[in-house]
Short mmCIF file of C-alpha atoms in Angstrom, two decimals:
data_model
loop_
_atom_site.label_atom_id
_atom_site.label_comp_id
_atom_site.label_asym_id
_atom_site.label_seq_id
_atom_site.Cartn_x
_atom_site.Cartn_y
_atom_site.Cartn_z
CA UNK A 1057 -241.71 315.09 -111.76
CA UNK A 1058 -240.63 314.01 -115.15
CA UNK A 1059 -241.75 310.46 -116.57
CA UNK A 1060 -239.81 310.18 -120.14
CA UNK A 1061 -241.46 313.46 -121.00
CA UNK A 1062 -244.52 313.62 -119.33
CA UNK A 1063 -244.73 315.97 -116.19
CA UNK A 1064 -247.14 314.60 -113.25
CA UNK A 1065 -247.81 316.57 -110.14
CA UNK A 1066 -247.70 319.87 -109.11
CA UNK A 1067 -250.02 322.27 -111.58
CA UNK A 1068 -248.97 319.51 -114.46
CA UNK A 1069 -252.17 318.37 -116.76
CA UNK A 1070 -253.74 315.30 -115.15
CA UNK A 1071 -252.31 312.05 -117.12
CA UNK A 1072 -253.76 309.39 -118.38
CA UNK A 1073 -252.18 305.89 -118.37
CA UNK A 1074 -252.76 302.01 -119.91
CA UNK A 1075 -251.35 298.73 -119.21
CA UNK A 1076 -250.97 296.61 -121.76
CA UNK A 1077 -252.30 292.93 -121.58
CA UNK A 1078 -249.96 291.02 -123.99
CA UNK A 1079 -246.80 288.54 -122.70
CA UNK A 1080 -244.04 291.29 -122.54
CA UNK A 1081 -241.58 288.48 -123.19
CA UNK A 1082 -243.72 288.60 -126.99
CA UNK A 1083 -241.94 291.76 -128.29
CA UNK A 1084 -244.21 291.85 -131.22
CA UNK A 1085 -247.16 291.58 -129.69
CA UNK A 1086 -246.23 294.47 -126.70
CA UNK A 1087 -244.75 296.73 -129.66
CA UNK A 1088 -247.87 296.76 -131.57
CA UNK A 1089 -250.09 296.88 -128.11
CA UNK A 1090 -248.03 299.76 -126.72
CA UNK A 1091 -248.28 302.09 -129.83
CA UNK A 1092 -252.09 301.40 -130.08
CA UNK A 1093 -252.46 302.55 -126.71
CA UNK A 1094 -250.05 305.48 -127.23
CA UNK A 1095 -252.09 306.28 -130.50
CA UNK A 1096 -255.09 306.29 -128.84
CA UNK A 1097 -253.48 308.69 -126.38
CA UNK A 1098 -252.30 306.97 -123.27
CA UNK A 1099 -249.28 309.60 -122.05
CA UNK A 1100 -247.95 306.51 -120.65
CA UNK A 1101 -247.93 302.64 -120.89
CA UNK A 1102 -247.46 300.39 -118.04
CA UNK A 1103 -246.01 296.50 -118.95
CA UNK A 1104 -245.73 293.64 -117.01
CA UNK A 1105 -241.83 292.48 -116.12
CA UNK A 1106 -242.36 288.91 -114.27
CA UNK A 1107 -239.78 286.89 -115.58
CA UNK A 1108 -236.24 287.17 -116.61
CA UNK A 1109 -237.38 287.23 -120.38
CA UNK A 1110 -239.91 289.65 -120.00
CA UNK A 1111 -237.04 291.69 -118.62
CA UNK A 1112 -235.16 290.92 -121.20
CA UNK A 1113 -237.64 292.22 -123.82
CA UNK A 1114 -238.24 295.43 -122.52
CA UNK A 1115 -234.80 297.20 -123.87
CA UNK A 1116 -235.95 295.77 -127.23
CA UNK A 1117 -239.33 297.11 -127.10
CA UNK A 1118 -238.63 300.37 -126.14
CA UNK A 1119 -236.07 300.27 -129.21
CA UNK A 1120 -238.77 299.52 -131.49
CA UNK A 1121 -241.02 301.70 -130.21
CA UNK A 1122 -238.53 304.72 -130.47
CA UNK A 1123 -237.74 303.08 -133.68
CA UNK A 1124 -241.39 304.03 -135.18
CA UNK A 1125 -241.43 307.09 -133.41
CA UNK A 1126 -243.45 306.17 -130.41
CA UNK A 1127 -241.70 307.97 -127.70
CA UNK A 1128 -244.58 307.24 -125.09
CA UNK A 1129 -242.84 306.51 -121.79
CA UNK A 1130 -242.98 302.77 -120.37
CA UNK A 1131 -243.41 301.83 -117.02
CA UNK A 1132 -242.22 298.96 -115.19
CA UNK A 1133 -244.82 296.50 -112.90
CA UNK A 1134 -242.98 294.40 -110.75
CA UNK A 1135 -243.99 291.80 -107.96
CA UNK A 1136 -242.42 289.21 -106.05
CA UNK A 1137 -238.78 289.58 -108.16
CA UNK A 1138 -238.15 292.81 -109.03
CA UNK A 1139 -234.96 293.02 -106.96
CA UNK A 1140 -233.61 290.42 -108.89
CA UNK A 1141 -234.94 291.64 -112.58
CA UNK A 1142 -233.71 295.14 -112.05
CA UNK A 1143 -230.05 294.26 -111.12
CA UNK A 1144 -230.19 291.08 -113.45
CA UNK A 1145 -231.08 293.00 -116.70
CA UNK A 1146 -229.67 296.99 -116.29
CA UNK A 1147 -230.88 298.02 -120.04
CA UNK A 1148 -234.36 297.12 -118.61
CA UNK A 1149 -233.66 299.52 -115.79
CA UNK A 1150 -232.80 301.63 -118.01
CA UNK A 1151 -235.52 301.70 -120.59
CA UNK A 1152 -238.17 301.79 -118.42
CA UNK A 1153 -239.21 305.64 -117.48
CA UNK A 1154 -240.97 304.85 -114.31
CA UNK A 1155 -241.13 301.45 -111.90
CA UNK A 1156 -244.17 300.80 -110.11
CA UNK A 1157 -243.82 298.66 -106.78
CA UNK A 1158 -246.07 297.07 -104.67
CA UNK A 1159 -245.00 296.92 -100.97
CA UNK A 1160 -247.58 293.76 -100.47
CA UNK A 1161 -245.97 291.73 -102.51
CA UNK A 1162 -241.88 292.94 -102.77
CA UNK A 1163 -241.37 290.47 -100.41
CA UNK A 1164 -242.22 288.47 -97.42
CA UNK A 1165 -240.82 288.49 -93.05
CA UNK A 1166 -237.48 289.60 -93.04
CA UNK A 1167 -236.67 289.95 -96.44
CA UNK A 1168 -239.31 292.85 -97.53
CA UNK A 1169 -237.42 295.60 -96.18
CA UNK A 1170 -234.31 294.73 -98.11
CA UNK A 1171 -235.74 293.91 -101.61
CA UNK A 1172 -237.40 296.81 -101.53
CA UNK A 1173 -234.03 298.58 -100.88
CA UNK A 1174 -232.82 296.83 -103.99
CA UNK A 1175 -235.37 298.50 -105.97
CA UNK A 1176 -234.85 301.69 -104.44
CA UNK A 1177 -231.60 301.81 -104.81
CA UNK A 1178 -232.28 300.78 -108.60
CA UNK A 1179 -234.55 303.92 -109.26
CA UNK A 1180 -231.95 306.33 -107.52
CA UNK A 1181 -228.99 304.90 -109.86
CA UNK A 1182 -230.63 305.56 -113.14
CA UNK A 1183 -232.80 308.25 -111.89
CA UNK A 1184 -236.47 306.79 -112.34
CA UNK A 1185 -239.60 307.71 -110.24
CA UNK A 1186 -241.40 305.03 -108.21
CA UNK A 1187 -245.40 304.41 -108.35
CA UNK A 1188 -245.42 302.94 -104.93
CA UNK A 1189 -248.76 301.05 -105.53
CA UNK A 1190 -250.74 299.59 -102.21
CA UNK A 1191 -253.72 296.94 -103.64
CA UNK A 1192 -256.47 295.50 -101.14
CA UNK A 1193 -256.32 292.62 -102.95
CA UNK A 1194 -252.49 292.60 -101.92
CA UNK A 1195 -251.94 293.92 -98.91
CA UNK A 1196 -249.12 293.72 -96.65
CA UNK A 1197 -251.12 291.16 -94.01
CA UNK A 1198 -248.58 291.83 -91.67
CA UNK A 1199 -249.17 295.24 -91.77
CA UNK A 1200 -253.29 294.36 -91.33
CA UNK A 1201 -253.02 292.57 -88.62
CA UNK A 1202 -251.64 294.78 -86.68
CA UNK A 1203 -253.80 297.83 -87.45
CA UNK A 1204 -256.24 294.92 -86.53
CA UNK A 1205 -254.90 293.95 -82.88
CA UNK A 1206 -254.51 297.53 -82.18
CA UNK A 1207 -257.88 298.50 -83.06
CA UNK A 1208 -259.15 295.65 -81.03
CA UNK A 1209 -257.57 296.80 -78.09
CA UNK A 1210 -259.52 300.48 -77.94
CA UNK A 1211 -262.42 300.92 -75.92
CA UNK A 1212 -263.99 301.90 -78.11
CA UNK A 1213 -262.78 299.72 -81.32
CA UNK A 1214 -263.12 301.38 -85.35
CA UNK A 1215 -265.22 299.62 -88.12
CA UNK A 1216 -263.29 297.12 -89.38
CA UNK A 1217 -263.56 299.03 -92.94
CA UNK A 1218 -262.11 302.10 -91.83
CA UNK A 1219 -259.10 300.19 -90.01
CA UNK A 1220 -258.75 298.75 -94.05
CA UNK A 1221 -258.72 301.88 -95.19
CA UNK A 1222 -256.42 303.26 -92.55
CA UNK A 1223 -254.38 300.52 -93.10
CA UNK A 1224 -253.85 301.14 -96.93
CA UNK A 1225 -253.00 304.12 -96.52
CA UNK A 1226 -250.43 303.49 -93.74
CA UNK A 1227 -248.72 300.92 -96.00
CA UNK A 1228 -248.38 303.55 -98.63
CA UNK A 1229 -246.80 306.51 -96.70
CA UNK A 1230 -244.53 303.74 -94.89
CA UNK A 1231 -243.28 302.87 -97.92
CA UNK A 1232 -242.76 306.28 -99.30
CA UNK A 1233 -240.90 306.63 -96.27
CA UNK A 1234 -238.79 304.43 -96.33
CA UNK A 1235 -238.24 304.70 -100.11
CA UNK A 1236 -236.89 308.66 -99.08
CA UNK A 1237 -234.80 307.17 -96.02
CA UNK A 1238 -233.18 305.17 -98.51
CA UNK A 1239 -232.23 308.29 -100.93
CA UNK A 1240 -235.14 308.27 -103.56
CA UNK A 1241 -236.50 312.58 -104.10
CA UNK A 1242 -239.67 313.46 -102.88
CA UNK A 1243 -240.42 314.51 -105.91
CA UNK A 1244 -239.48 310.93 -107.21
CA UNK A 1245 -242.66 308.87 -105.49
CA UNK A 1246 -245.99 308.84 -106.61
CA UNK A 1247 -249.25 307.19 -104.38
CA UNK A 1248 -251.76 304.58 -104.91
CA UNK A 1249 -253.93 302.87 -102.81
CA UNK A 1250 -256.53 300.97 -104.67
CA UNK A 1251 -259.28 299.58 -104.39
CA UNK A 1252 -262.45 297.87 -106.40
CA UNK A 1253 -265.14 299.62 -104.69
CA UNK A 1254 -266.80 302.81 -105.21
CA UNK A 1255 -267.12 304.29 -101.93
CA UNK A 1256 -263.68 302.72 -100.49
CA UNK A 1257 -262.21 304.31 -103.34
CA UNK A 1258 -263.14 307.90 -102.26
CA UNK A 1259 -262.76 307.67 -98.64
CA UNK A 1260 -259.37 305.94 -99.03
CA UNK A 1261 -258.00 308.70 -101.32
CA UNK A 1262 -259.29 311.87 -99.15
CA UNK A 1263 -257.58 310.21 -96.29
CA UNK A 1264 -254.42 309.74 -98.53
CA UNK A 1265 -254.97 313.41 -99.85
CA UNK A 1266 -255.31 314.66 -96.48
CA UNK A 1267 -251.72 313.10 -95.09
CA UNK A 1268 -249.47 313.77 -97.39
CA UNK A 1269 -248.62 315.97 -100.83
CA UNK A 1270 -246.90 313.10 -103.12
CA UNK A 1271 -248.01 313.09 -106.53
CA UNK A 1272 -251.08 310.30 -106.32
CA UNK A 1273 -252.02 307.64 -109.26
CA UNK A 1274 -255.90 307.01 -108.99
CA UNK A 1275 -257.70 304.06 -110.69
CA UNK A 1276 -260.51 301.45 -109.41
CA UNK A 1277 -258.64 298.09 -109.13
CA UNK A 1278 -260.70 295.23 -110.90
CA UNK A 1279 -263.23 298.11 -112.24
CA UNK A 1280 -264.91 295.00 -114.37
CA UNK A 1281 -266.17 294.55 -117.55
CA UNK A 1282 -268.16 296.87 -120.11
CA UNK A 1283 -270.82 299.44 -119.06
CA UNK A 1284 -270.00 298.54 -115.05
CA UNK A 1285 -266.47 298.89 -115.60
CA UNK A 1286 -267.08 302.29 -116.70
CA UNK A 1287 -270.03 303.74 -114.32
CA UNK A 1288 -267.84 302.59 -111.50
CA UNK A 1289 -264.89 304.18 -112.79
CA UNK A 1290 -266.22 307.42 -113.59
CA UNK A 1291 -268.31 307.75 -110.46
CA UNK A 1292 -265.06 307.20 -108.31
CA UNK A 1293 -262.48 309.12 -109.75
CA UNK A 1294 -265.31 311.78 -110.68
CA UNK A 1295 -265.76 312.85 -107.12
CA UNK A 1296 -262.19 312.56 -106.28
CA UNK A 1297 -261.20 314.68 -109.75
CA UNK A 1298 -263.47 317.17 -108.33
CA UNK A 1299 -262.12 317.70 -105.69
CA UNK A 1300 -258.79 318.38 -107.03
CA UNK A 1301 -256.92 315.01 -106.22
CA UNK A 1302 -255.39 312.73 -108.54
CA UNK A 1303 -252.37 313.68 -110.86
CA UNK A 1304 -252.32 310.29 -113.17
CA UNK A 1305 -255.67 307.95 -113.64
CA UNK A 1306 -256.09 304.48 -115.31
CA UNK A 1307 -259.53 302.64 -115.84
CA UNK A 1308 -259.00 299.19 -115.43
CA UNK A 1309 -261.77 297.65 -117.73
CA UNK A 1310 -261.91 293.75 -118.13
CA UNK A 1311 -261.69 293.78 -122.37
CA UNK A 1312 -264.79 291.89 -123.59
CA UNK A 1313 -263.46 288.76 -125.66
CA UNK A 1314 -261.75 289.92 -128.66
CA UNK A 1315 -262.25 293.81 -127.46
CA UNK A 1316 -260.06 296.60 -128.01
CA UNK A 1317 -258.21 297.63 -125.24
CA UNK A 1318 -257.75 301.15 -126.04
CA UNK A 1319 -261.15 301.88 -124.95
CA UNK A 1320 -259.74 302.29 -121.09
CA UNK A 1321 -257.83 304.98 -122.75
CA UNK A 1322 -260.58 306.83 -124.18
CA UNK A 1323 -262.76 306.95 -121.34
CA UNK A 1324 -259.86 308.15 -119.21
CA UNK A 1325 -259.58 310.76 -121.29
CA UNK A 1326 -263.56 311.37 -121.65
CA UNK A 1327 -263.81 311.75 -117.85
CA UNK A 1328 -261.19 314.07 -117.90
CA UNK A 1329 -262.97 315.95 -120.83
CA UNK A 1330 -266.34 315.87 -118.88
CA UNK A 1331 -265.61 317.31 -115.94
CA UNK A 1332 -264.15 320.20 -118.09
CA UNK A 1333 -260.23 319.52 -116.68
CA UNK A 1334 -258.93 318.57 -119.81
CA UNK A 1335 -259.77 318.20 -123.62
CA UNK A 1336 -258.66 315.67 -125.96
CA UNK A 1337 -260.79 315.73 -128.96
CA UNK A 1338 -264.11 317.35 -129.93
CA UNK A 1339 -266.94 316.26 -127.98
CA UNK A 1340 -270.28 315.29 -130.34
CA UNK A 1341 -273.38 316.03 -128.48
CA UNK A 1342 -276.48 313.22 -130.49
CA UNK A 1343 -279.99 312.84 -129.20
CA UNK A 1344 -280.55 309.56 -127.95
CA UNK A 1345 -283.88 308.83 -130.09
CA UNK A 1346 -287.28 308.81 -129.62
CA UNK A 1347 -290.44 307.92 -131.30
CA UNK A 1348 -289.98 311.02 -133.66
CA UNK A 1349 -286.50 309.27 -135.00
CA UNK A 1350 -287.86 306.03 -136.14
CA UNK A 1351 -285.01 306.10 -138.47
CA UNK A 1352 -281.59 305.29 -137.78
CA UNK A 1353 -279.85 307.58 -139.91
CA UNK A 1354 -279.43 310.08 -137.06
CA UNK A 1355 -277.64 307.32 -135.42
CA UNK A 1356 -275.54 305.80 -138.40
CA UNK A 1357 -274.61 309.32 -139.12
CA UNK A 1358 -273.55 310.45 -135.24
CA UNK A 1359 -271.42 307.00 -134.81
CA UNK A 1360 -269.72 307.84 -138.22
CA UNK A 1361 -268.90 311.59 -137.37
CA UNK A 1362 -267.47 310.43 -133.71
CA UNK A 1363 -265.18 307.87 -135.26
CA UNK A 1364 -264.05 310.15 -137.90
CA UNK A 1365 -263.31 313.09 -135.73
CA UNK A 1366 -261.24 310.63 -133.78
CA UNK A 1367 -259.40 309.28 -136.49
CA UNK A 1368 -258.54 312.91 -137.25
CA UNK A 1369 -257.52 314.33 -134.02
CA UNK A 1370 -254.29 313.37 -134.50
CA UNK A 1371 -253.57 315.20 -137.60
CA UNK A 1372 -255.30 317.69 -136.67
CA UNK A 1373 -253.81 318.36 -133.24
CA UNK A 1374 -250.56 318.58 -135.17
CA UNK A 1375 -251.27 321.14 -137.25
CA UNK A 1376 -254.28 323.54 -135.18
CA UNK A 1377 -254.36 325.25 -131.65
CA UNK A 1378 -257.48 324.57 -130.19
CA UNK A 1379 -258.94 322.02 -131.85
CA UNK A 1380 -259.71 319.48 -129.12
CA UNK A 1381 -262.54 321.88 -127.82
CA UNK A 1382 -264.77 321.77 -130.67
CA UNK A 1383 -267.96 320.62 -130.09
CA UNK A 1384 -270.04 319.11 -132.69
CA UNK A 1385 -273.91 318.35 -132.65
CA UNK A 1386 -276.14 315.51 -134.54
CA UNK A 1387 -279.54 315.92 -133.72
CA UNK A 1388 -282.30 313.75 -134.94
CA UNK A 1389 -285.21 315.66 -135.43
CA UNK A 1390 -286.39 319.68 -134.81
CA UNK A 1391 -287.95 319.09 -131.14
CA UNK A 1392 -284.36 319.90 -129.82
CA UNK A 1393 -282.73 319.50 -133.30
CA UNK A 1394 -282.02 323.26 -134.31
CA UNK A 1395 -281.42 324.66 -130.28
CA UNK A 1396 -278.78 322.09 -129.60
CA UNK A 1397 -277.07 322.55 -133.14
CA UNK A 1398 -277.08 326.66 -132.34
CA UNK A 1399 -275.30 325.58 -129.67
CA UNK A 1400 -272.44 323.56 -131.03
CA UNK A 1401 -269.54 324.40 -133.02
CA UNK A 1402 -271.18 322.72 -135.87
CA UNK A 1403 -274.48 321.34 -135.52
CA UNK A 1404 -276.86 319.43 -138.00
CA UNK A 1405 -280.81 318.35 -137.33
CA UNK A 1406 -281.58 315.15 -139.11
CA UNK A 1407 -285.37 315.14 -140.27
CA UNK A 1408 -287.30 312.83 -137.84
CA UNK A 1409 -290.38 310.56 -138.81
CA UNK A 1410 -293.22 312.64 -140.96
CA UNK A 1411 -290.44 315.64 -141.46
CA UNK A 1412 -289.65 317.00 -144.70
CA UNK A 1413 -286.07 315.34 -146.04
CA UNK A 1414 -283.73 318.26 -145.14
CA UNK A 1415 -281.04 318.84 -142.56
CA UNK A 1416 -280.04 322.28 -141.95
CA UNK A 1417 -276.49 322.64 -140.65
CA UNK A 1418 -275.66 325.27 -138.45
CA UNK A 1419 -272.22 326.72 -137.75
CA UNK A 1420 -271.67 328.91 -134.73
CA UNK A 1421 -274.87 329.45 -133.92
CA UNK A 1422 -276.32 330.64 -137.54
CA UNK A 1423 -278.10 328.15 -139.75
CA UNK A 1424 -275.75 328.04 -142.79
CA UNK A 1425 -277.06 325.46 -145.28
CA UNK A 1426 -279.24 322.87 -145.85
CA UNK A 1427 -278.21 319.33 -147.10
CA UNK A 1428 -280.33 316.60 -148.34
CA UNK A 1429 -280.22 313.30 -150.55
CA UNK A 1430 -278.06 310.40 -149.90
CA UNK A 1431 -274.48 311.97 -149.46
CA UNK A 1432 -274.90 313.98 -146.12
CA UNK A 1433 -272.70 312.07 -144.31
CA UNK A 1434 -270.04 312.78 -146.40
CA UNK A 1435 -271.03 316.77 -146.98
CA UNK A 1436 -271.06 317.13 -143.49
CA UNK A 1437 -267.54 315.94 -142.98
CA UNK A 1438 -265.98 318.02 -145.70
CA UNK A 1439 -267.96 320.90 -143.72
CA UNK A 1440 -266.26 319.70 -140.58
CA UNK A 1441 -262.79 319.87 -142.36
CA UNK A 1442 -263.61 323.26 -143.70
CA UNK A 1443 -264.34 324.46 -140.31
CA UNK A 1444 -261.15 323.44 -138.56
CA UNK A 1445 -259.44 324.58 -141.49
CA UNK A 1446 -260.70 328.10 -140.89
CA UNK A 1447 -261.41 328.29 -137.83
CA UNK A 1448 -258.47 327.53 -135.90
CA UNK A 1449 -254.83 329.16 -135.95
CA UNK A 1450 -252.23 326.55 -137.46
CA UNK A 1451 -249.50 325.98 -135.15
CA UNK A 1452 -246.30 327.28 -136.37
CA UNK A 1453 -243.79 324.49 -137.93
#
């Protein structure tokens, strides 16, 4: 399927997505958000629409955005009163590339069949996907209950986890079929059921895999903050990337206080790029110290190179093939120094304690030169450039 531009499912690159944490009724503020996000290379940016003037805003921020050349794709999260938003304000059903529903909380008894509809029907009329989006923290309780009472009527009654599970997943292909009942494509509805544990996570998604062939959306709900946030992540979608399921991923880190949140984007992408299923920049390989590397220069040096490839990936994906797969080594002394620099694209050992002051630099695999005194850090990015420069095809203008 097509979101904006972006193509999810089928053989399609897997695609990594953000969500932006700002009011979306503050244009300002969700304009700047979404193009750091997009910068930092989310392929698409979810916003909160909760309230008629977050609805409101999102025609104008997607006009800005297009205004400064940011074309990435927004998508639209709406609970409780997105049947009313999405008739209420039609350039915000417009604007938005993609709405993302969750059947726990579209609406409650009698009504939740028929609000959904609404937003159905909304998607079909100007032609928008649907991330139907189950959450165990929201989950249709009528629904639960009666996977419950069922269950406790078998002889021989299921763990009360896998009824959860089983559960999930039933609310999600409901859903999706009653979203294609109502006219929505097949190839219009994308899956997710999550959930903020590791093991959940994985069994919930094989069992989704297994039952249907919808495009799926995987992410750990409520991963948490900082280095937890990201082991959990990566260890669930990990096994389930492996495996071959997932089409679109978000890592939903808590942002420390005053923290960037780009850095869910970056780690989506660095799973991705670990697991060798797609590359987004060139990957620097650094020692992690030792007694021998008593200095930090090693470590001043690596942390500089990383954020300046970065900066330059953009620029440089522009205007070279290839690029995002060059790998770049900053070793910090000779123990495993010169091997793992032979190895890289570019490589450099940094002298360790009681070495002499030199740092040869290899470049595929030969040692090429040998820089010392106080401006290596600089050399060795100029020798970086150089390399790119020569060593990968420009893309024709």
């Amino acid at each position: 399927m097509k979101i904006g531009e972006v193509i999810v499912g089928g053989n399609a690159p897997v695609v990594v997505q953000s969500m932006t944490n700002t009011d979306t009724a503050d244009v300002a503020s969700t304009v700047a958000q979404v193009a750091a996000l997009a910068k930092a290379g989310s392929e698409l940016v979810r916003v909160t629409v909760n309230t008629e003037e977050a609805a409101a805003a999102v025609a104008l921020i997607r006009a800005q955005l297009d205004e400064m050349g940011c074309l990435v794709p927004l998508v639209g999260d709406f609970h409780y009163n997105g049947h009313l938003l999405l008739t209420k304000f039609p350039d915000c059903a417009a604007a938005l590339a993609k709405y993302r529903i969750n059947p726990g909380n579209v609406g409650f008894k009698d009504k939740r069949d028929q609000q959904f509809t609404v937003m159905i029907e909304q998607a079909i009329k100007y032609d928008k996907p649907v991330r139907i989006g189950v959450n165990w923290g929201s989950l249709d309780q009528d629904l639960l209950a009666r996977f419950m009472d069922d269950n406790a009527k078998l002889k021989d009654p299921k763990d009360v986890q896998l009824v959860m599970h089983e559960a999930l997943v039933a609310s999600a292909m409901e859903s999706a079929a009653l979203a294609e009942d109502i006219g929505l494509a097949r190839d219009h509805i994308i899956l997710s059921c999550k959930v903020s544990s590791v093991q959940d996570l994985v069994a919930v998604y094989q069992m989704l895999a297994a039952k249907c062939d919808y495009a799926l959306h995987l992410g750990l709900t409520e991963a948490g903050m900082g280095s937890k946030g990201i082991v959990a992540s990566t260890a669930a979608l990990s096994v389930l990337l492996q495996q071959g399921i997932g089409d679109t991923i978000r890592i939903s880190l808590t942002p420390e206080p005053g923290g960037d949140r780009t850095k869910e984007v970056i780690v989506g992408q660095e799973i991705l790029q670990s697991l060798d299923i797609r590359s987004f920049t060139p990957q620097i390989a650094a020692c992690p110290g030792c007694g021998r590397t008593t200095s930090t220069v090693f470590q001043e040096l690596a942390d500089d190179i990383q954020n300046y490839v970065r900066a330059q990936m953009p620029e440089w994906g522009e205007r070279y093939i290839g690029v995002e797969d060059m790998q770049v080594a900053v070793m910090g002394c000779i123990v495993n120094g010169p091997g793992e620099s032979k190895h890289a694209n570019i490589g450099i050992s940094l002298p360790g304690t009681g070495e002499q002051p030199a740092a040869p630099v290899f470049i595929d695999g030969e040692k090429k030169m040998t820089l010392r005194g106080e401006n290596i850090a600089q050399e060795f990015k100029q020798i970086v450039d150089d390399y790119v420069a020569s060593s990968y095809t420009q893309k024709p203008l």
